Amino acid sequence: MSVKIIICRESEPPFAPDAVVVEDDTQRVLGADPVARERYEDVGRALERAEAAEPEEPGSILVREGAPVTFHAIVHDLESEPSWSEAWVVDALYRVLGEADRRQLSAIAMPILGAVHGSLETRRFAQLLRSALCEARLEQLEKVWLVAPAGSEAGDFEALREFDLELRLQD
């Protein structure tokens, strides 16, 4: 099956995705919802839960149900320097693609993992994504929206040219 890859800015969504990938860390700080919500829980109990929470494994994904589903790609460990690893990005990519296909999702949106809160180059991410897409045995996934960071250029995505690729990078 051929996957269509649409590369555009976050402000110009090309479709409504079934799942959204979020770059996150082992303690789930970076991918936290920035909107403060009122909680009806004892502060002491909340602190106990926070202290007892086990960190996620780098390279794993954490799935949050909803519409759309959210895949938290754990590509950072804030106790490491640097906080991210290319190997963790690769592991998370394979897991995201596998979970999307297992859930029979047809469309996902994802940022350039390792670049949102790290320094992975867009060009290198495109190479990693190409490898993951070529090796994955996807039966359901039809579209991937790559959320392009500011300053991205068409050449950054050269590694993806063999796919049905649509670039929408006008600022």
mmCIF file of C-alpha atoms in Angstrom:
data_model
loop_
_atom_site.group_PDB
_atom_site.id
_atom_site.type_symbol
_atom_site.label_atom_id
_atom_site.label_comp_id
_atom_site.label_asym_id
_atom_site.label_seq_id
_atom_site.Cartn_x
_atom_site.Cartn_y
_atom_site.Cartn_z
ATOM 1 C CA MET A 1 0.000 0.000 0.000
ATOM 2 C CA SER A 2 1.253 3.449 -0.859
ATOM 3 C CA VAL A 3 1.121 6.073 1.857
ATOM 4 C CA LYS A 4 0.477 9.678 0.870
ATOM 5 C CA ILE A 5 2.614 12.149 2.809
ATOM 6 C CA ILE A 6 1.419 15.730 3.050
ATOM 7 C CA ILE A 7 3.894 18.203 4.484
ATOM 8 C CA CYS A 8 2.462 21.479 5.669
ATOM 9 C CA ARG A 9 2.293 23.862 8.587
ATOM 10 C CA GLU A 10 0.182 23.258 11.652
ATOM 11 C CA SER A 11 -1.975 26.263 10.772
ATOM 12 C CA GLU A 12 -3.104 24.633 7.504
ATOM 13 C CA PRO A 13 -4.390 21.123 8.310
ATOM 14 C CA PRO A 14 -4.843 19.070 5.125
ATOM 15 C CA PHE A 15 -7.272 16.600 6.741
ATOM 16 C CA ALA A 16 -8.742 15.592 10.091
ATOM 17 C CA PRO A 17 -6.397 12.911 11.444
ATOM 18 C CA ASP A 18 -7.502 9.761 13.268
ATOM 19 C CA ALA A 19 -4.458 10.135 15.534
ATOM 20 C CA VAL A 20 -2.063 12.911 16.481
ATOM 21 C CA VAL A 21 1.519 12.212 17.529
ATOM 22 C CA VAL A 22 2.994 14.362 20.295
ATOM 23 C CA GLU A 23 6.703 14.573 21.133
ATOM 24 C CA ASP A 24 7.078 13.718 24.819
ATOM 25 C CA ASP A 25 9.520 12.671 27.528
ATOM 26 C CA THR A 26 9.778 9.843 30.036
ATOM 27 C CA GLN A 27 7.935 11.824 32.730
ATOM 28 C CA ARG A 28 5.276 13.104 30.282
ATOM 29 C CA VAL A 29 6.118 16.759 30.910
ATOM 30 C CA LEU A 30 6.822 18.026 27.389
ATOM 31 C CA GLY A 31 3.602 16.638 25.908
ATOM 32 C CA ALA A 32 1.369 17.793 28.758
ATOM 33 C CA ASP A 33 -1.783 19.686 27.907
ATOM 34 C CA PRO A 34 -0.844 23.367 28.370
ATOM 35 C CA VAL A 35 -4.383 24.230 29.421
ATOM 36 C CA ALA A 36 -4.842 24.251 33.190
ATOM 37 C CA ARG A 37 -7.884 22.283 34.211
ATOM 38 C CA GLU A 38 -9.700 22.443 37.506
ATOM 39 C CA ARG A 39 -9.144 19.228 39.468
ATOM 40 C CA TYR A 40 -11.236 17.934 42.318
ATOM 41 C CA GLU A 41 -8.543 15.939 44.052
ATOM 42 C CA ASP A 42 -6.807 16.352 47.380
ATOM 43 C CA VAL A 43 -3.397 18.001 46.832
ATOM 44 C CA GLY A 44 -1.681 15.414 49.030
ATOM 45 C CA ARG A 45 -3.167 12.577 46.987
ATOM 46 C CA ALA A 46 -2.099 14.241 43.742
ATOM 47 C CA LEU A 47 1.474 14.568 45.037
ATOM 48 C CA GLU A 48 1.500 10.917 46.105
ATOM 49 C CA ARG A 49 0.378 9.867 42.619
ATOM 50 C CA ALA A 50 3.045 12.054 41.000
ATOM 51 C CA GLU A 51 5.809 10.633 43.201
ATOM 52 C CA ALA A 52 4.705 7.055 42.564
ATOM 53 C CA ALA A 53 4.491 7.490 38.790
ATOM 54 C CA GLU A 54 6.943 5.328 36.885
ATOM 55 C CA PRO A 55 8.765 6.943 33.961
ATOM 56 C CA GLU A 56 7.937 5.770 30.462
ATOM 57 C CA GLU A 57 10.558 3.876 28.475
ATOM 58 C CA PRO A 58 12.472 5.980 25.885
ATOM 59 C CA GLY A 59 11.382 4.985 22.385
ATOM 60 C CA SER A 60 7.968 3.822 23.550
ATOM 61 C CA ILE A 61 4.593 5.393 22.898
ATOM 62 C CA LEU A 62 1.795 6.141 25.311
ATOM 63 C CA VAL A 63 -1.693 6.052 23.802
ATOM 64 C CA ARG A 64 -4.427 8.398 25.034
ATOM 65 C CA GLU A 65 -7.913 7.591 23.816
ATOM 66 C CA GLY A 66 -9.989 10.370 22.350
ATOM 67 C CA ALA A 67 -10.999 11.844 19.053
ATOM 68 C CA PRO A 68 -8.429 11.963 17.656
ATOM 69 C CA VAL A 69 -6.327 9.387 19.498
ATOM 70 C CA THR A 70 -3.075 10.861 20.838
ATOM 71 C CA PHE A 71 0.198 8.953 20.570
ATOM 72 C CA HIS A 72 2.783 10.357 22.982
ATOM 73 C CA ALA A 73 6.134 9.457 21.398
ATOM 74 C CA ILE A 74 8.641 9.169 24.250
ATOM 75 C CA VAL A 75 11.805 10.476 22.570
ATOM 76 C CA HIS A 76 13.237 12.511 25.462
ATOM 77 C CA ASP A 77 14.667 11.743 28.886
ATOM 78 C CA LEU A 78 15.103 15.079 30.644
ATOM 79 C CA GLU A 79 17.740 13.543 32.910
ATOM 80 C CA SER A 80 19.991 12.823 29.902
ATOM 81 C CA GLU A 81 22.179 15.160 27.870
ATOM 82 C CA PRO A 82 21.135 15.539 25.170
ATOM 83 C CA SER A 83 17.583 14.753 26.194
ATOM 84 C CA TRP A 84 16.780 12.912 22.961
ATOM 85 C CA SER A 85 18.321 10.104 20.963
ATOM 86 C CA GLU A 86 17.971 9.200 17.300
ATOM 87 C CA ALA A 87 17.467 5.572 18.348
ATOM 88 C CA TRP A 88 14.524 6.619 20.530
ATOM 89 C CA VAL A 89 13.004 8.528 17.603
ATOM 90 C CA VAL A 90 13.362 5.440 15.385
ATOM 91 C CA ASP A 91 11.794 3.153 18.003
ATOM 92 C CA ALA A 92 8.897 5.574 18.533
ATOM 93 C CA LEU A 93 8.332 5.902 14.763
ATOM 94 C CA TYR A 94 8.015 2.143 14.335
ATOM 95 C CA ARG A 95 5.675 1.928 17.295
ATOM 96 C CA VAL A 96 3.494 4.801 16.056
ATOM 97 C CA LEU A 97 3.164 3.236 12.610
ATOM 98 C CA GLY A 98 2.478 -0.202 14.060
ATOM 99 C CA GLU A 99 -0.135 1.074 16.505
ATOM 100 C CA ALA A 100 -1.845 3.161 13.821
ATOM 101 C CA ASP A 101 -2.094 0.119 11.575
ATOM 102 C CA ARG A 102 -3.173 -2.180 14.426
ATOM 103 C CA ARG A 103 -5.987 0.252 15.220
ATOM 104 C CA GLN A 104 -6.876 0.406 11.517
ATOM 105 C CA LEU A 105 -6.357 4.171 11.363
ATOM 106 C CA SER A 106 -6.147 5.693 7.915
ATOM 107 C CA ALA A 107 -4.681 9.133 8.696
ATOM 108 C CA ILE A 108 -2.220 10.452 11.269
ATOM 109 C CA ALA A 109 -0.530 13.774 11.954
ATOM 110 C CA MET A 110 2.936 14.028 13.445
ATOM 111 C CA PRO A 111 5.619 16.606 14.040
ATOM 112 C CA ILE A 112 9.251 16.147 13.117
ATOM 113 C CA LEU A 113 10.030 13.940 16.132
ATOM 114 C CA GLY A 114 13.244 14.897 17.886
ATOM 115 C CA ALA A 115 13.023 18.433 16.510
ATOM 116 C CA VAL A 116 10.115 19.870 18.510
ATOM 117 C CA HIS A 117 12.098 19.863 21.775
ATOM 118 C CA GLY A 118 15.410 18.578 20.403
ATOM 119 C CA SER A 119 17.852 19.275 17.598
ATOM 120 C CA LEU A 120 17.236 16.421 15.150
ATOM 121 C CA GLU A 121 17.467 17.868 11.652
ATOM 122 C CA THR A 122 14.358 17.691 9.490
ATOM 123 C CA ARG A 123 16.374 16.130 6.663
ATOM 124 C CA ARG A 124 17.537 13.303 8.948
ATOM 125 C CA PHE A 125 14.015 12.727 10.289
ATOM 126 C CA ALA A 126 12.776 12.364 6.705
ATOM 127 C CA GLN A 127 15.381 9.629 6.152
ATOM 128 C CA LEU A 128 14.327 7.833 9.331
ATOM 129 C CA LEU A 129 10.639 8.077 8.409
ATOM 130 C CA ARG A 130 11.371 6.753 4.925
ATOM 131 C CA SER A 131 13.088 3.692 6.389
ATOM 132 C CA ALA A 132 10.257 3.092 8.859
ATOM 133 C CA LEU A 133 7.590 3.401 6.158
ATOM 134 C CA CYS A 134 9.483 1.092 3.793
ATOM 135 C CA GLU A 135 9.969 -1.599 6.456
ATOM 136 C CA ALA A 136 6.526 -1.398 8.060
ATOM 137 C CA ARG A 137 3.870 -3.669 6.655
ATOM 138 C CA LEU A 138 1.091 -1.132 6.649
ATOM 139 C CA GLU A 139 -2.319 -2.269 5.512
ATOM 140 C CA GLN A 140 -4.571 0.547 6.715
ATOM 141 C CA LEU A 141 -2.569 3.754 6.954
ATOM 142 C CA GLU A 142 -3.202 5.924 3.900
ATOM 143 C CA LYS A 143 -2.114 9.452 4.855
ATOM 144 C CA VAL A 144 0.571 11.012 7.036
ATOM 145 C CA TRP A 145 0.519 14.737 7.698
ATOM 146 C CA LEU A 146 4.008 15.865 8.673
ATOM 147 C CA VAL A 147 3.716 19.130 10.553
ATOM 148 C CA ALA A 148 6.544 21.146 9.051
ATOM 149 C CA PRO A 149 8.498 23.443 11.347
ATOM 150 C CA ALA A 150 9.083 27.065 10.369
ATOM 151 C CA GLY A 151 12.000 27.367 7.994
ATOM 152 C CA SER A 152 11.486 23.952 6.401
ATOM 153 C CA GLU A 153 12.281 23.702 2.729
ATOM 154 C CA ALA A 154 11.302 21.179 0.085
ATOM 155 C CA GLY A 155 14.863 19.792 0.018
ATOM 156 C CA ASP A 156 14.563 18.781 3.669
ATOM 157 C CA PHE A 157 12.095 16.080 2.609
ATOM 158 C CA GLU A 158 14.040 14.737 -0.389
ATOM 159 C CA ALA A 159 14.285 11.262 1.209
ATOM 160 C CA LEU A 160 10.489 10.925 0.943
ATOM 161 C CA ARG A 161 10.278 11.613 -2.815
ATOM 162 C CA GLU A 162 9.451 7.966 -3.662
ATOM 163 C CA PHE A 163 6.155 8.293 -1.802
ATOM 164 C CA ASP A 164 3.063 10.134 -2.982
ATOM 165 C CA LEU A 165 4.374 13.430 -1.612
ATOM 166 C CA GLU A 166 2.614 16.773 -1.405
ATOM 167 C CA LEU A 167 4.508 19.829 -0.158
ATOM 168 C CA ARG A 168 2.620 22.887 1.115
ATOM 169 C CA LEU A 169 5.404 25.002 2.594
ATOM 170 C CA GLN A 170 4.449 28.527 1.536
ATOM 171 C CA ASP A 171 4.650 30.907 4.492
#
